[in-house]
Amino acid sequence: MDQVTDLASKNAAVIFTKSSCCMCYSIKTLFYELGASPAIHELDREANGREMEWALRGLGCNPIVPAVFIGGKWVGSAKDVLSLHLDGSLKQMLMEAKAIWF
């Protein structure tokens, strides 16, 4: 769990994904379209991806991917991020975390 929280706190926006996950792709694309460059950690391509999956589960991430962190804090999965985007608060969160500047 320490590695996940450490990785999540190193960048303004962090997304834990799997390369074959279509919702992960959608969330990454949304962040790029908003002007953010999140740190992406693809669990199926990381040497210790299995351990990170268990750590994410321990943090309450369900489903495990995509797991989105902004400003070092867990935001949620795809449905949570999309809800935040639709009500306009996702962009504000990214600006407050200095993941975007406009």
PDB file of C-alpha atoms in Angstrom, residues 14-17 24 43 56 61 63-69 74-78 81:
ATOM      1  CA  VAL A  14      -2.116   9.846 -11.175  1.00  0.00           C
ATOM      2  CA  ILE A  15      -4.144   7.120 -12.849  1.00  0.00           C
ATOM      3  CA  PHE A  16      -3.684   3.401 -12.190  1.00  0.00           C
ATOM      4  CA  THR A  17      -4.910   1.484 -15.229  1.00  0.00           C
ATOM      5  CA  CYS A  24      -9.142   3.457 -18.399  1.00  0.00           C
ATOM      6  CA  LEU A  43      -0.805  -2.535 -13.526  1.00  0.00           C
ATOM      7  CA  LEU A  56      -5.683  -0.299  -4.332  1.00  0.00           C
ATOM      8  CA  CYS A  61     -10.905   1.135  -4.990  1.00  0.00           C
ATOM      9  CA  PRO A  63     -13.439  -1.489  -9.394  1.00  0.00           C
ATOM     10  CA  ILE A  64      -9.677  -1.448  -9.085  1.00  0.00           C
ATOM     11  CA  VAL A  65      -9.057   0.346 -12.395  1.00  0.00           C
ATOM     12  CA  PRO A  66      -9.130   3.062 -13.339  1.00  0.00           C
ATOM     13  CA  ALA A  67      -8.088   4.379  -9.929  1.00  0.00           C
ATOM     14  CA  VAL A  68      -7.672   8.149 -10.073  1.00  0.00           C
ATOM     15  CA  PHE A  69      -5.734  10.280  -7.610  1.00  0.00           C
ATOM     16  CA  TRP A  74      -8.078   9.149  -4.139  1.00  0.00           C
ATOM     17  CA  VAL A  75     -10.877  10.563  -6.309  1.00  0.00           C
ATOM     18  CA  GLY A  76     -12.463   7.311  -7.392  1.00  0.00           C
ATOM     19  CA  SER A  77     -13.039   5.220 -10.460  1.00  0.00           C
ATOM     20  CA  ALA A  78     -14.433   6.064 -13.893  1.00  0.00           C
ATOM     21  CA  VAL A  81     -14.469  10.994 -12.383  1.00  0.00           C
TER      22      VAL A  81
END
